[in-house]
Structures are given as C-alpha cells and as structure tokens.
C-alpha cells in the first residue's frame, strides 16, 4: 500500500511542468490550424490558462449589433397586430381563427388583454434597449395572470363562454373542489399578494402603504372633480349652458315610431308628438287623464264576456263563452324611449366606425326585438351592411342581430336588435286585443305578438296537420296550451270538438272535464290508435256528406245549414236529415312517444 501511494505521488510530481520550460513542453489540446491561442502568465498557485478563439466570426454574429431588444420589440408589436386581427376583428384568415381558438382554449376571456400587453412590452423594448425582464418579475407576472384567470373562472356567470380557459381551470378547479368558492377565493387572494411581491420586490407592509396612498389619491381626485362640477352649476341647480334644451327636444321629435296605432293618424300632430314620441316630461294633468282612461278601458274589457262575430256559419248557442277575467293580464312597464334612442345612436356610431354612414329615421319596438330603420348615405352599398352583422352584434352586446336589407317597400334598411329587457306576453293580452275582435273563425288561435307589438292569430283550419317541434324547454307545451285555451275562450262545444291524446299522462289532465271533449283524454297508446282510427272514418263520412250536399268545406256547409237551405228532398228516406257539422281538433302531446309504442297503428291512421 505504501509503495502504491508513493508511486502515485511520483507520477503526480512528474506531471507538473517545471518553471521556465512549461511553455515549450505544453501542447494545445486543439489543432492550431483554425484556432489562435491566447496565453495568460503562469503564477505559483495556478497553472497556465489557454483560451481559443475562432479566426472566422459567425455568419450572423454582427447583424443585430446590440439592437436585439429593438427587434424583439418590433416582433411583439407585430404580434399584437396579429392578436387584434384574430381576437377582435376576426379577419386574420384561417390561421388567425385557429390562433384565436387556441387562445380561447388556453386563457379564455384573457385573450382580449393580450394585444395591450404585447403592445406595451414591444414599446418598452423598442424605447429602452437596455431594459431587461428579471426572472423573479416574470414568475410574478405569470402567477398574477394565472390567479386572475382562476378568479374569472370561479365567478363567471356563464361557464359556456370559458372565461378563464384551461389555465383558469387549473388554478381554480382543484381548489374549488376542495375548499368551495369562498375558500378558493381566499387562497387565490393570498397568491395574488405573493405575485405582487414578486413583481414589485416590496414587502407586505410596503404594499399596504402603496395601496393606501393610491386609494387616498383616488379619493382626493374624485373630490376635486366633484367640487369643480358643483362650481359649474347655476344657482337653481341646473347646469350652465343647458338653456338650449328646447332645441334638443325639437331635434329629437323628428324620429317617428312606425309602430303607432293607426287610429292616431286622425289626431293632430301636436297630440301625436306629446303622446308617442320622445318627450320624457309630459304635462302632469294630461298624463293622468290618459292613464285613468287606459285603466277604465282595461277594467271594462276584463269584466265583460267575450262576444265574437262568427260570420255566416255561426248561430245562437245554449253555451256561454267564459269571461276574460279568468285570464291574467301582464303589467309590463312602458319602455324608456330615451334608452331606445341611445341604442339607436350607438348602432349608427358602430356602423360609422366601419365606414358606413347612416341616419336613424325611426324604430319599431316589439316585446323582445327592436327594429331600427336606417337610411344609407350616398354611395353606400347594401351588401356592405349585411356583412357587418357579427360586428354589430358585438357592439350592441347582443347574441345575434337580423338585418333586413332593404325593408320591403321602403328605401331603408332594418336592423333588429334584441331588447335588453324582454316583455312578458300572456294569452290574456292577446285575447282582449283589437286583433282578437276581428278574428271571427272558431279556430283562430293566438300565437303571440309581432315586432310591432300587434297580436298575431292563426287559423289552424288552414293548417290541417300542424307539427310543433323544438328542443326541450323551447315552449312546445306552452304553445299547445295557448291553442287549447284560445279555442275554449272563443268557441262553444257546438262549434269545436276535441280529442286530446297524452301518452305521458301529465300534460292534459286539467282538461278532463271540458264539454268540448268527444272522449276523456287518451293516455293509452293502443286506445290512441283507436281514437285516430275513428277520426279517419269520421273524416270519410263527412266527405260523403259534403259531396252529397254540394259543398267543398265545412264553413260553407254550416252557413247553408244556418240559412235553412239544408232540407231533405222528396223521395229521400224520412230518417235521413242534415245536421250541423262541428270542427274536430285533435291534439297529440309527444307524438314521438306514441310512435315508439304503436307506430304501425298510428301510421295506418
């Protein structure tokens, strides 16, 4: 062992160069053909050091020449422009769409802040060439952004819009599932403070002091502005220069509501303007008279029985129609005309920002949609307006808009925008309307209101086979109930008979005691097929009666019967006589369920 140690020591000593001959005996570890050698002086404690440098510099070594930050800033600015085209304008082509979809998946609504961040970093790098982002600040900003996305994911009212994206889900979902929303908010708030410490390099106390100073400065600024505003008011509290309000009202009165009642056409222009246009301060006495008159008319309509002229096919009946007081009426508040006009001005401004000059000439407000009527400027193509539907919807904060370009019969375009507050339309409002009094057919049923606010009725005798389709919760059952209620309130059992088929047994049980029913509501699918089979035979029998009587439809036959023209001719059997034919309305709820159980029997009918 001692011999081995000595041998190693001797080799170690022999491997060290001697003073004065180290340069001659030491060789360069690399070939000197393409490398030049630089030598430092040898000291007693350290050996000689060699450095190697290429004789030929790299091809792109001097391209940036200390301006790498500026080029990086230009790249970030270009990236910000791409973000604006992809996220806001959606006009960057398929690549931009794919990029926008990727950002939506990753950060959700946070992608709307990326253009500003990219522009800010780009300008910072371009202006300050020696600016550097420290790793601690970078980690702080990343943590700060992730926490904000997580908070957005927790408190978003619409999870379908993916507010925080995948990153927000990562920051929020594990904590939320473990500590609930309140606990997750507390933990994320702590992480937010920690990220602020990393970004600023300040302690918690210093951050509290900075926050307090910021809040105090904001309060001082607001107080100063409030004082200036108070000083600018007159002695009576009105703002200086507001004496021109009369001129403003005169300009506002030029907009006309095309949904006005036709009866107002005979009124004077002054009365029309005071009652229906944008005057938000009507005379108190006149306003009270109009409201009292409207209440009196409503009370009369609500308490009287419905009397409907049924035309030549009607006749006196022992049945009495129900009174309208059994149906409730809605109490919707009158729409704020100023709000509607402001949204119209917003629409005009949105079109102007895209180079489309328009003038608002009127509007038509319905229960759920308002149609703004615009006149195009000279040289503006209609096709340019139709291509901006998505941009208009984004500006108006609407799910979708409908463009009528042009409005039929008018030199104007219409843009239908959903109302911020939808009005409730009840069946009672429809059945007491003026349109209900002019609908004289027993099968005229209320279906809703159009965009002008007028009640719409449908004669279902013109649609012998009517299919109501839609997704779950779309209102199919409500539509069926409206049809049945309309018939019950407007037609007697002598005029309309019904067959109700309800395979689910839960939708039509409330109609079991109606005098209009030919049979109790059918809930058995096999019996439903029998009922439909009876209806087919009854239809064929009625065809034979109409052919024999020489009429094409039931309305003409009943009208002749009411006039006494349907008599038995001589030579005919004594027991044969003509009878009045009522309409038969068959309502089937969930036809799909019926077809699944008794498809063959139903198809044969």
Coordinates of C-alpha atoms in Angstrom, one line a residue:
X1 CA 0.0 0.0 0.0
X2 CA 2.8 2.4 0.9
X3 CA 4.5 1.6 -2.4
X4 CA 1.5 2.3 -4.4
X5 CA 1.0 5.6 -2.7
X6 CA 4.5 6.6 -3.4
X7 CA 4.3 5.7 -7.0
X8 CA 1.2 7.8 -7.4
X9 CA 2.9 10.7 -5.7
X10 CA 5.9 10.5 -8.0
X11 CA 3.7 10.4 -11.1
X12 CA 1.8 13.4 -9.8
X13 CA 5.0 15.4 -9.3
X14 CA 6.4 14.4 -12.7
X15 CA 3.2 15.6 -14.4
X16 CA 3.7 19.1 -13.2
X17 CA 5.6 21.4 -15.5
X18 CA 8.8 22.9 -14.4
X19 CA 9.4 26.6 -14.1
X20 CA 10.9 28.1 -17.3
X21 CA 10.0 25.2 -19.6
X22 CA 6.3 25.0 -19.2
X23 CA 5.6 26.8 -22.5
X24 CA 7.9 24.6 -24.5
X25 CA 6.6 21.3 -23.3
X26 CA 2.8 22.1 -23.1
X27 CA 0.8 21.4 -26.2
X28 CA -2.5 22.9 -27.2
X29 CA -5.4 20.5 -26.8
X30 CA -6.8 21.7 -30.1
X31 CA -5.3 22.0 -33.6
X32 CA -3.9 25.4 -34.3
X33 CA -4.9 25.3 -38.0
X34 CA -8.0 27.2 -37.4
X35 CA -7.7 28.4 -33.8
X36 CA -5.4 31.1 -32.4
X37 CA -4.1 30.5 -28.8
X38 CA -4.1 33.2 -26.1
X39 CA -1.9 32.5 -23.0
X40 CA -2.0 34.0 -19.6
X41 CA 1.0 34.3 -17.4
X42 CA 1.7 31.4 -15.0
X43 CA 1.6 32.0 -11.3
X44 CA 2.8 29.9 -8.4
X45 CA -0.8 28.9 -7.4
X46 CA -2.5 28.5 -10.8
X47 CA -1.4 26.7 -14.0
X48 CA -1.3 28.4 -17.3
X49 CA -4.7 29.0 -18.9
X50 CA -5.4 28.8 -22.6
X51 CA -8.3 30.4 -24.5
X52 CA -9.3 29.6 -28.1
X53 CA -11.0 32.0 -30.5
X54 CA -12.1 31.3 -34.0
X55 CA -10.3 33.1 -36.7
X56 CA -13.6 33.3 -38.7
X57 CA -16.5 35.1 -36.9
X58 CA -20.1 33.6 -37.2
X59 CA -22.1 34.4 -40.2
X60 CA -24.9 36.3 -38.4
X61 CA -22.8 37.5 -35.4
X62 CA -23.0 41.2 -36.2
X63 CA -26.4 41.5 -37.7
X64 CA -28.2 42.9 -34.6
X65 CA -25.2 44.9 -33.3
X66 CA -26.6 45.4 -29.8
X67 CA -30.2 46.2 -31.1
X68 CA -31.7 42.8 -30.2
X69 CA -34.2 44.4 -27.8
X70 CA -35.4 46.8 -30.5
X71 CA -36.0 43.9 -33.0
X72 CA -37.8 41.9 -30.2
X73 CA -40.0 45.0 -29.5
X74 CA -40.9 45.2 -33.2
X75 CA -41.7 41.5 -33.2
X76 CA -44.0 41.9 -30.2
X77 CA -45.8 44.9 -31.8
X78 CA -46.4 42.8 -35.0
X79 CA -47.6 40.0 -32.7
X80 CA -50.1 42.5 -31.1
X81 CA -51.4 43.5 -34.5
X82 CA -52.0 39.8 -35.3
X83 CA -53.8 39.4 -32.0
X84 CA -56.1 42.4 -32.8
X85 CA -56.9 41.0 -36.2
X86 CA -57.6 37.5 -34.8
X87 CA -59.3 38.2 -31.5
X88 CA -61.2 41.5 -32.1
X89 CA -61.8 41.8 -35.8
X90 CA -61.7 38.0 -36.7
X91 CA -60.2 38.9 -40.1
X92 CA -56.9 37.1 -40.0
X93 CA -57.9 34.2 -42.1
X94 CA -57.9 30.5 -41.2
X95 CA -54.6 30.9 -39.4
X96 CA -55.9 33.7 -37.2
X97 CA -59.1 31.7 -36.5
X98 CA -57.1 28.7 -35.4
X99 CA -54.9 31.0 -33.3
X100 CA -57.9 32.6 -31.7
X101 CA -59.5 29.2 -30.9
X102 CA -56.2 28.1 -29.3
X103 CA -56.1 31.2 -27.1
X104 CA -59.8 30.7 -26.2
X105 CA -58.9 27.2 -25.0
X106 CA -55.9 28.2 -23.1
X107 CA -56.8 31.5 -21.4
X108 CA -60.5 32.1 -22.4
X109 CA -61.5 35.8 -22.0
X110 CA -58.0 36.7 -21.0
X111 CA -57.1 36.8 -24.7
X112 CA -58.7 40.2 -25.0
X113 CA -56.0 41.7 -22.9
X114 CA -53.1 40.1 -24.8
X115 CA -52.9 42.8 -27.5
X116 CA -52.4 45.6 -25.0
X117 CA -49.8 43.5 -23.1
X118 CA -48.0 42.7 -26.4
X119 CA -48.0 46.4 -27.5
X120 CA -46.8 47.6 -24.1
X121 CA -43.9 45.1 -23.9
X122 CA -43.0 45.9 -27.5
X123 CA -42.9 49.6 -27.0
X124 CA -40.9 49.1 -23.8
X125 CA -38.2 47.0 -25.5
X126 CA -38.1 49.4 -28.6
X127 CA -37.7 52.5 -26.5
X128 CA -35.3 51.2 -23.8
X129 CA -32.7 49.0 -25.4
X130 CA -31.0 48.1 -22.2
X131 CA -34.3 47.0 -20.5
X132 CA -34.3 43.5 -19.1
X133 CA -37.0 41.4 -17.5
X134 CA -35.8 39.7 -14.4
X135 CA -36.8 36.1 -13.8
X136 CA -38.4 37.0 -10.5
X137 CA -40.7 39.6 -12.2
X138 CA -41.5 37.1 -15.0
X139 CA -42.6 34.5 -12.5
X140 CA -44.6 37.1 -10.6
X141 CA -46.5 38.2 -13.7
X142 CA -47.2 34.7 -14.8
X143 CA -48.6 33.9 -11.3
X144 CA -50.6 37.1 -11.2
X145 CA -52.2 36.3 -14.6
X146 CA -53.0 32.7 -13.7
X147 CA -54.7 33.8 -10.4
X148 CA -56.8 36.4 -12.3
X149 CA -57.9 33.7 -14.8
X150 CA -58.7 31.4 -11.9
X151 CA -60.9 34.1 -10.2
X152 CA -62.6 34.8 -13.5
X153 CA -63.3 31.1 -13.9
X154 CA -64.9 30.9 -10.4
X155 CA -67.1 34.0 -10.6
X156 CA -68.2 33.9 -14.2
X157 CA -72.0 33.8 -14.6
X158 CA -71.7 31.9 -17.9
X159 CA -69.4 28.9 -17.8
X160 CA -70.1 28.2 -21.5
X161 CA -68.0 31.2 -22.5
X162 CA -64.9 29.7 -20.9
X163 CA -63.8 32.9 -19.1
X164 CA -60.6 31.6 -17.7
X165 CA -59.7 28.9 -20.2
X166 CA -57.7 25.8 -19.4
X167 CA -55.2 27.8 -17.3
X168 CA -58.0 29.3 -15.2
X169 CA -59.5 25.9 -14.7
X170 CA -56.1 24.6 -13.5
X171 CA -55.8 27.5 -11.0
X172 CA -59.4 27.3 -9.7
X173 CA -61.0 23.8 -10.1
X174 CA -58.7 21.8 -7.8
X175 CA -59.0 24.4 -5.0
X176 CA -62.7 24.9 -5.5
X177 CA -63.5 21.2 -5.4
X178 CA -61.6 21.0 -2.1
X179 CA -62.4 24.3 -0.3
X180 CA -65.6 25.7 -2.0
X181 CA -65.7 29.0 -3.9
X182 CA -65.1 31.1 -0.7
X183 CA -62.1 29.1 0.4
X184 CA -60.7 29.1 -3.2
X185 CA -61.1 32.9 -3.3
X186 CA -59.2 33.4 -0.1
X187 CA -56.3 31.2 -1.3
X188 CA -56.1 32.8 -4.6
X189 CA -56.1 36.3 -2.9
X190 CA -53.0 35.2 -1.0
X191 CA -51.4 34.0 -4.2
X192 CA -52.3 37.4 -5.7
X193 CA -50.5 39.2 -2.9
X194 CA -47.5 36.9 -3.3
X195 CA -47.3 37.6 -7.1
X196 CA -47.4 41.4 -6.4
X197 CA -44.5 41.0 -4.0
X198 CA -42.5 39.1 -6.7
X199 CA -43.3 41.8 -9.3
X200 CA -42.5 44.8 -7.2
X201 CA -39.9 43.4 -4.8
X202 CA -41.8 45.0 -1.9
X203 CA -42.8 43.5 1.4
X204 CA -46.4 43.1 2.5
X205 CA -46.3 46.2 4.7
X206 CA -44.8 48.3 1.8
X207 CA -47.6 47.0 -0.5
X208 CA -50.2 48.0 2.1
X209 CA -48.7 51.5 2.3
X210 CA -48.7 51.8 -1.5
X211 CA -52.3 50.7 -1.7
X212 CA -53.4 53.2 0.9
X213 CA -51.7 56.0 -0.9
X214 CA -53.3 55.0 -4.2
X215 CA -56.8 54.9 -2.6
X216 CA -56.2 58.2 -0.9
X217 CA -55.1 59.9 -4.1
X218 CA -58.1 58.5 -6.0
X219 CA -60.5 59.8 -3.3
X220 CA -58.8 63.2 -3.5
X221 CA -59.1 63.3 -7.3
X222 CA -62.8 62.4 -7.2
X223 CA -63.5 65.0 -4.5
X224 CA -61.7 67.7 -6.6
X225 CA -63.7 66.8 -9.7
X226 CA -67.0 66.9 -7.7
X227 CA -66.1 70.3 -6.4
X228 CA -65.4 71.6 -9.9
X229 CA -68.7 70.2 -11.1
X230 CA -70.6 71.9 -8.3
X231 CA -68.9 75.2 -9.0
X232 CA -70.0 74.9 -12.7
X233 CA -73.8 74.6 -11.7
X234 CA -76.1 77.6 -11.6
X235 CA -78.0 78.9 -8.6
X236 CA -81.1 76.8 -9.3
X237 CA -79.1 73.6 -9.7
X238 CA -79.2 73.5 -13.5
X239 CA -76.0 73.2 -15.5
X240 CA -74.7 76.3 -17.1
X241 CA -75.5 76.3 -20.9
X242 CA -78.5 73.9 -20.5
X243 CA -80.9 76.6 -21.8
X244 CA -80.6 75.0 -25.3
X245 CA -82.6 72.0 -24.2
X246 CA -85.6 73.2 -26.2
X247 CA -83.6 72.9 -29.4
X248 CA -82.6 69.4 -28.4
X249 CA -86.2 68.4 -27.9
X250 CA -87.1 69.8 -31.3
X251 CA -84.5 67.7 -33.0
X252 CA -85.4 64.6 -31.1
X253 CA -89.1 64.9 -32.1
X254 CA -88.1 64.2 -35.8
X255 CA -87.8 60.5 -35.1
X256 CA -91.1 58.8 -35.6
X257 CA -92.3 55.4 -34.1
X258 CA -93.7 53.4 -37.1
X259 CA -95.5 51.1 -34.6
X260 CA -98.0 53.7 -33.7
X261 CA -101.7 52.7 -33.6
X262 CA -103.4 53.5 -36.9
X263 CA -106.2 55.3 -35.0
X264 CA -103.7 58.0 -34.1
X265 CA -103.4 59.1 -37.7
X266 CA -106.5 61.3 -37.4
X267 CA -105.1 63.2 -34.4
X268 CA -103.3 66.5 -34.6
X269 CA -99.5 66.5 -35.0
X270 CA -99.1 68.1 -31.6
X271 CA -101.1 65.4 -29.8
X272 CA -99.1 62.6 -31.6
X273 CA -95.8 64.1 -30.5
X274 CA -96.9 64.5 -26.9
X275 CA -98.2 61.0 -26.6
X276 CA -95.9 58.8 -28.5
X277 CA -92.6 60.4 -29.2
X278 CA -89.6 61.1 -27.0
X279 CA -91.0 63.7 -24.7
X280 CA -89.9 62.5 -21.3
X281 CA -91.6 65.3 -19.4
X282 CA -95.3 65.3 -20.4
X283 CA -97.8 67.6 -18.8
X284 CA -98.9 66.1 -15.5
X285 CA -102.6 66.6 -16.0
X286 CA -102.7 65.2 -19.5
X287 CA -100.6 62.2 -18.4
X288 CA -103.0 61.4 -15.5
X289 CA -106.1 61.6 -17.8
X290 CA -104.5 59.2 -20.3
X291 CA -103.6 56.7 -17.6
X292 CA -107.0 56.9 -16.0
X293 CA -108.7 56.4 -19.4
X294 CA -106.5 53.3 -20.1
X295 CA -107.3 51.8 -16.7
X296 CA -111.0 52.3 -17.3
X297 CA -110.9 50.6 -20.7
X298 CA -108.9 47.7 -19.2
X299 CA -111.4 47.2 -16.4
X300 CA -114.3 47.1 -18.9
X301 CA -112.5 44.5 -21.1
X302 CA -111.6 42.4 -18.1
X303 CA -115.1 42.1 -16.7
X304 CA -117.2 41.6 -19.9
X305 CA -117.9 38.3 -21.7
X306 CA -116.2 37.7 -25.0
X307 CA -118.6 38.3 -27.9
X308 CA -117.1 37.2 -31.2
X309 CA -118.9 37.5 -34.5
X310 CA -118.5 34.1 -36.1
X311 CA -119.7 35.0 -39.6
X312 CA -122.3 33.3 -41.7
X313 CA -121.5 29.9 -40.1
X314 CA -122.4 30.9 -36.6
X315 CA -125.7 30.5 -34.9
X316 CA -127.2 31.1 -31.4
X317 CA -126.0 28.5 -28.9
X318 CA -127.1 27.5 -25.4
X319 CA -123.5 27.7 -24.3
X320 CA -122.0 30.9 -22.9
X321 CA -118.3 31.8 -23.5
X322 CA -116.1 32.3 -20.5
X323 CA -115.3 35.8 -19.3
X324 CA -111.9 37.3 -19.8
X325 CA -111.4 37.9 -16.1
X326 CA -110.3 34.3 -15.8
X327 CA -107.1 35.2 -17.7
X328 CA -104.5 37.3 -16.1
X329 CA -103.1 40.4 -17.9
X330 CA -99.4 41.4 -17.8
X331 CA -98.3 44.7 -16.2
X332 CA -95.2 45.4 -18.3
X333 CA -93.7 48.8 -17.8
X334 CA -93.6 51.2 -20.7
X335 CA -90.2 51.1 -22.4
X336 CA -87.8 54.0 -21.8
X337 CA -87.8 55.9 -25.1
X338 CA -84.5 57.6 -24.3
X339 CA -82.8 54.2 -23.8
X340 CA -84.1 53.0 -27.2
X341 CA -82.9 56.2 -28.9
X342 CA -79.5 55.9 -27.2
X343 CA -79.1 52.3 -28.5
X344 CA -80.1 53.6 -32.0
X345 CA -77.3 56.3 -31.8
X346 CA -74.9 53.5 -30.6
X347 CA -75.9 51.5 -33.7
X348 CA -75.3 54.4 -36.0
X349 CA -71.9 55.1 -34.4
X350 CA -70.9 51.4 -34.8
X351 CA -71.7 51.5 -38.5
X352 CA -69.8 54.7 -38.9
X353 CA -66.7 53.2 -37.4
X354 CA -66.8 50.6 -40.2
X355 CA -67.2 53.3 -42.9
X356 CA -70.9 53.0 -43.3
X357 CA -72.7 56.4 -43.0
X358 CA -76.3 56.0 -41.9
X359 CA -79.1 58.2 -40.5
X360 CA -81.7 56.8 -37.9
X361 CA -85.1 57.6 -39.3
X362 CA -87.3 55.5 -36.9
X363 CA -87.7 52.4 -34.9
X364 CA -90.3 49.7 -34.2
X365 CA -90.3 48.1 -30.8
X366 CA -91.7 44.7 -30.1
X367 CA -91.8 42.6 -26.9
X368 CA -88.4 41.0 -27.5
X369 CA -86.9 42.8 -30.5
X370 CA -86.5 46.4 -31.6
X371 CA -86.1 47.1 -35.3
X372 CA -84.1 50.3 -36.1
X373 CA -84.8 51.8 -39.5
X374 CA -81.7 53.4 -41.1
X375 CA -81.3 55.4 -44.3
X376 CA -78.0 54.8 -46.1
X377 CA -75.7 57.6 -47.1
X378 CA -74.8 58.3 -50.8
X379 CA -72.7 55.6 -52.3
X380 CA -73.0 53.1 -49.5
X381 CA -73.8 49.6 -50.7
X382 CA -76.4 47.5 -49.0
X383 CA -74.1 44.4 -49.2
X384 CA -71.6 46.2 -47.0
X385 CA -74.1 46.5 -44.2
X386 CA -75.1 42.8 -44.4
X387 CA -71.5 41.7 -44.0
X388 CA -71.2 43.5 -40.6
X389 CA -73.9 41.5 -38.7
X390 CA -71.4 40.0 -36.3
X391 CA -69.6 43.3 -35.7
X392 CA -73.0 45.0 -35.0
X393 CA -73.9 42.2 -32.6
X394 CA -70.6 42.6 -30.8
X395 CA -71.1 46.4 -30.4
X396 CA -74.7 46.1 -29.2
X397 CA -73.8 43.3 -26.8
X398 CA -76.4 41.0 -28.4
X399 CA -76.3 37.3 -29.2
X400 CA -77.4 38.0 -32.8
X401 CA -78.9 40.6 -35.0
X402 CA -81.1 40.3 -38.0
X403 CA -80.7 42.7 -41.0
X404 CA -83.5 43.5 -43.5
X405 CA -81.7 45.0 -46.4
X406 CA -83.8 46.7 -47.6
X407 CA -87.2 46.8 -45.8
X408 CA -89.8 45.7 -48.4
X409 CA -91.5 48.7 -50.0
X410 CA -89.1 51.3 -48.4
X411 CA -85.8 52.8 -49.2
X412 CA -84.3 52.0 -45.8
X413 CA -82.7 49.0 -44.1
X414 CA -83.8 47.5 -40.9
X415 CA -81.6 46.1 -38.1
X416 CA -83.4 44.0 -35.5
X417 CA -81.7 44.0 -32.1
X418 CA -82.8 42.0 -29.1
X419 CA -84.2 44.1 -26.2
X420 CA -82.2 44.3 -23.0
X421 CA -85.5 43.7 -21.1
X422 CA -88.0 41.3 -22.7
X423 CA -91.6 41.9 -22.1
X424 CA -93.9 39.0 -21.0
X425 CA -96.7 38.3 -23.4
X426 CA -99.7 36.4 -21.8
X427 CA -102.6 34.8 -23.5
X428 CA -104.9 37.2 -21.8
X429 CA -103.2 40.2 -23.5
X430 CA -103.8 38.6 -26.9
X431 CA -107.4 37.6 -26.4
X432 CA -108.5 41.1 -25.4
X433 CA -106.7 42.9 -28.2
X434 CA -108.3 44.5 -31.2
X435 CA -107.0 41.8 -33.5
X436 CA -108.9 39.2 -31.4
X437 CA -112.2 41.0 -32.1
X438 CA -111.6 41.0 -35.8
X439 CA -110.7 37.2 -35.9
X440 CA -114.1 35.6 -36.5
X441 CA -113.3 32.0 -37.1
X442 CA -113.8 29.4 -34.3
X443 CA -110.3 28.0 -35.0
X444 CA -108.4 31.4 -34.9
X445 CA -105.9 30.9 -32.1
X446 CA -103.4 33.4 -30.5
X447 CA -99.8 32.7 -31.2
X448 CA -98.0 35.9 -30.0
X449 CA -97.1 39.4 -30.9
X450 CA -95.1 40.6 -33.9
X451 CA -92.3 43.1 -33.9
X452 CA -94.8 46.0 -34.0
X453 CA -96.5 44.8 -30.8
X454 CA -99.7 43.7 -32.6
X455 CA -101.3 40.4 -31.7
X456 CA -101.0 37.6 -34.2
X457 CA -103.7 35.0 -34.8
X458 CA -103.5 31.8 -36.8
X459 CA -106.5 30.0 -38.4
X460 CA -105.5 26.4 -37.8
X461 CA -108.1 25.2 -40.2
X462 CA -105.7 26.3 -42.9
X463 CA -103.0 24.0 -41.4
X464 CA -104.8 20.7 -41.1
X465 CA -101.6 19.0 -40.0
X466 CA -99.5 21.2 -37.7
X467 CA -96.3 19.9 -36.1
X468 CA -94.8 21.9 -33.2
X469 CA -91.1 21.0 -32.9
X470 CA -88.3 22.3 -30.7
X471 CA -85.7 21.4 -28.1
X472 CA -86.5 20.7 -24.5
X473 CA -87.7 23.8 -22.8
X474 CA -88.3 25.7 -26.1
X475 CA -92.0 26.1 -25.3
X476 CA -93.9 23.3 -27.1
X477 CA -96.2 22.6 -24.3
X478 CA -96.9 26.3 -23.8
X479 CA -97.8 26.6 -27.4
X480 CA -100.2 23.7 -27.2
X481 CA -101.8 25.2 -24.0
X482 CA -102.3 28.5 -25.8
X483 CA -104.0 26.8 -28.7
X484 CA -106.4 24.9 -26.5
X485 CA -107.1 28.0 -24.3
X486 CA -107.8 30.1 -27.4
X487 CA -110.3 27.6 -28.7
X488 CA -112.0 27.3 -25.2
X489 CA -112.3 31.0 -24.8
X490 CA -113.6 31.7 -28.3
X491 CA -115.7 28.7 -29.4
X492 CA -118.6 26.8 -27.9
X493 CA -118.8 23.0 -27.9
X494 CA -121.3 23.2 -30.7
X495 CA -118.6 24.7 -32.9
X496 CA -115.5 22.8 -32.0
X497 CA -115.0 19.3 -30.6
X498 CA -111.7 18.0 -29.3
X499 CA -109.7 14.7 -28.9
X500 CA -106.7 15.0 -26.5
X501 CA -104.0 12.3 -26.6
X502 CA -101.4 12.4 -23.8
X503 CA -99.1 9.4 -23.7
X504 CA -97.2 10.9 -20.8
X505 CA -100.4 11.3 -18.7
X506 CA -99.2 14.6 -17.1
X507 CA -99.9 17.4 -19.6
X508 CA -103.6 17.3 -20.3
X509 CA -105.2 16.0 -17.2
X510 CA -106.5 19.5 -16.3
X511 CA -108.8 19.4 -19.4
X512 CA -110.6 16.2 -18.4
X513 CA -113.9 17.9 -17.6
X514 CA -114.2 20.1 -20.7
X515 CA -117.6 19.9 -22.6
X516 CA -115.7 20.2 -25.9
X517 CA -114.2 16.7 -25.5
X518 CA -115.5 13.8 -27.5
X519 CA -113.9 11.5 -25.0
X520 CA -111.7 11.7 -21.9
X521 CA -108.0 12.5 -22.5
X522 CA -106.5 9.4 -24.0
X523 CA -103.4 8.1 -22.2
X524 CA -103.1 4.5 -23.5
X525 CA -101.2 4.3 -26.8
X526 CA -103.4 1.5 -28.1
X527 CA -106.6 3.4 -27.4
X528 CA -104.9 6.5 -29.0
X529 CA -104.7 4.5 -32.2
X530 CA -108.4 3.6 -31.9
X531 CA -109.3 7.2 -31.5
X532 CA -107.3 8.2 -34.5
X533 CA -108.9 5.4 -36.5
X534 CA -112.4 6.8 -35.5
X535 CA -111.3 10.2 -36.7
X536 CA -110.3 8.8 -40.1
X537 CA -113.7 7.2 -40.5
X538 CA -115.5 10.4 -39.4
X539 CA -113.5 12.3 -42.0
X540 CA -114.5 9.9 -44.8
X541 CA -118.2 10.2 -43.6
X542 CA -118.0 14.0 -43.8
X543 CA -116.6 13.8 -47.3
X544 CA -119.6 11.9 -48.4
X545 CA -121.9 14.4 -46.7
X546 CA -120.2 17.4 -48.3
X547 CA -120.3 15.7 -51.7
X548 CA -124.0 14.9 -51.4
X549 CA -124.7 18.5 -50.2
X550 CA -122.6 20.0 -52.9
X551 CA -120.1 21.9 -50.7
X552 CA -116.3 22.0 -50.6
X553 CA -115.7 22.7 -46.9
X554 CA -117.4 22.7 -43.5
X555 CA -117.7 26.5 -43.3
X556 CA -119.9 26.7 -46.5
X557 CA -122.0 23.7 -45.4
X558 CA -122.7 25.2 -41.9
X559 CA -123.5 28.6 -43.4
X560 CA -126.1 26.9 -45.7
X561 CA -127.5 24.9 -42.8
X562 CA -127.9 28.1 -40.7
X563 CA -129.8 29.7 -43.6
X564 CA -132.2 26.8 -43.7
X565 CA -131.1 25.6 -47.1
X566 CA -130.2 22.0 -46.0
X567 CA -133.6 20.2 -46.3
X568 CA -134.4 16.6 -47.3
X569 CA -135.6 16.4 -50.9
X570 CA -138.7 14.5 -51.9
X571 CA -138.1 10.8 -52.3
X572 CA -135.3 10.6 -49.7
X573 CA -135.6 8.4 -46.6
X574 CA -137.5 10.1 -43.8
X575 CA -134.8 9.3 -41.2
X576 CA -132.2 11.0 -43.3
X577 CA -131.5 14.6 -42.4
X578 CA -128.6 17.0 -42.4
X579 CA -127.0 18.1 -39.2
X580 CA -124.6 20.9 -38.4
X581 CA -121.0 19.7 -38.5
X582 CA -118.6 20.9 -35.8
X583 CA -114.9 21.1 -36.3
X584 CA -112.8 18.3 -34.7
X585 CA -109.5 19.4 -33.2
X586 CA -107.1 16.5 -32.3
X587 CA -104.1 17.4 -30.1
X588 CA -101.3 14.9 -29.6
X589 CA -98.7 15.6 -27.0
X590 CA -95.3 13.9 -27.6
X591 CA -96.0 12.2 -30.9
X592 CA -92.6 10.6 -30.8
X593 CA -93.6 8.6 -27.7
X594 CA -96.7 7.5 -29.4
X595 CA -94.9 6.3 -32.5
X596 CA -92.4 4.3 -30.4
X597 CA -95.2 2.3 -28.8
X598 CA -97.8 2.0 -31.6
X599 CA -96.0 3.0 -34.7
X600 CA -97.8 0.6 -37.1
X601 CA -101.3 1.5 -35.8
X602 CA -100.7 5.3 -35.9
X603 CA -99.2 5.2 -39.4
X604 CA -102.2 3.3 -40.7
X605 CA -104.3 6.2 -39.5

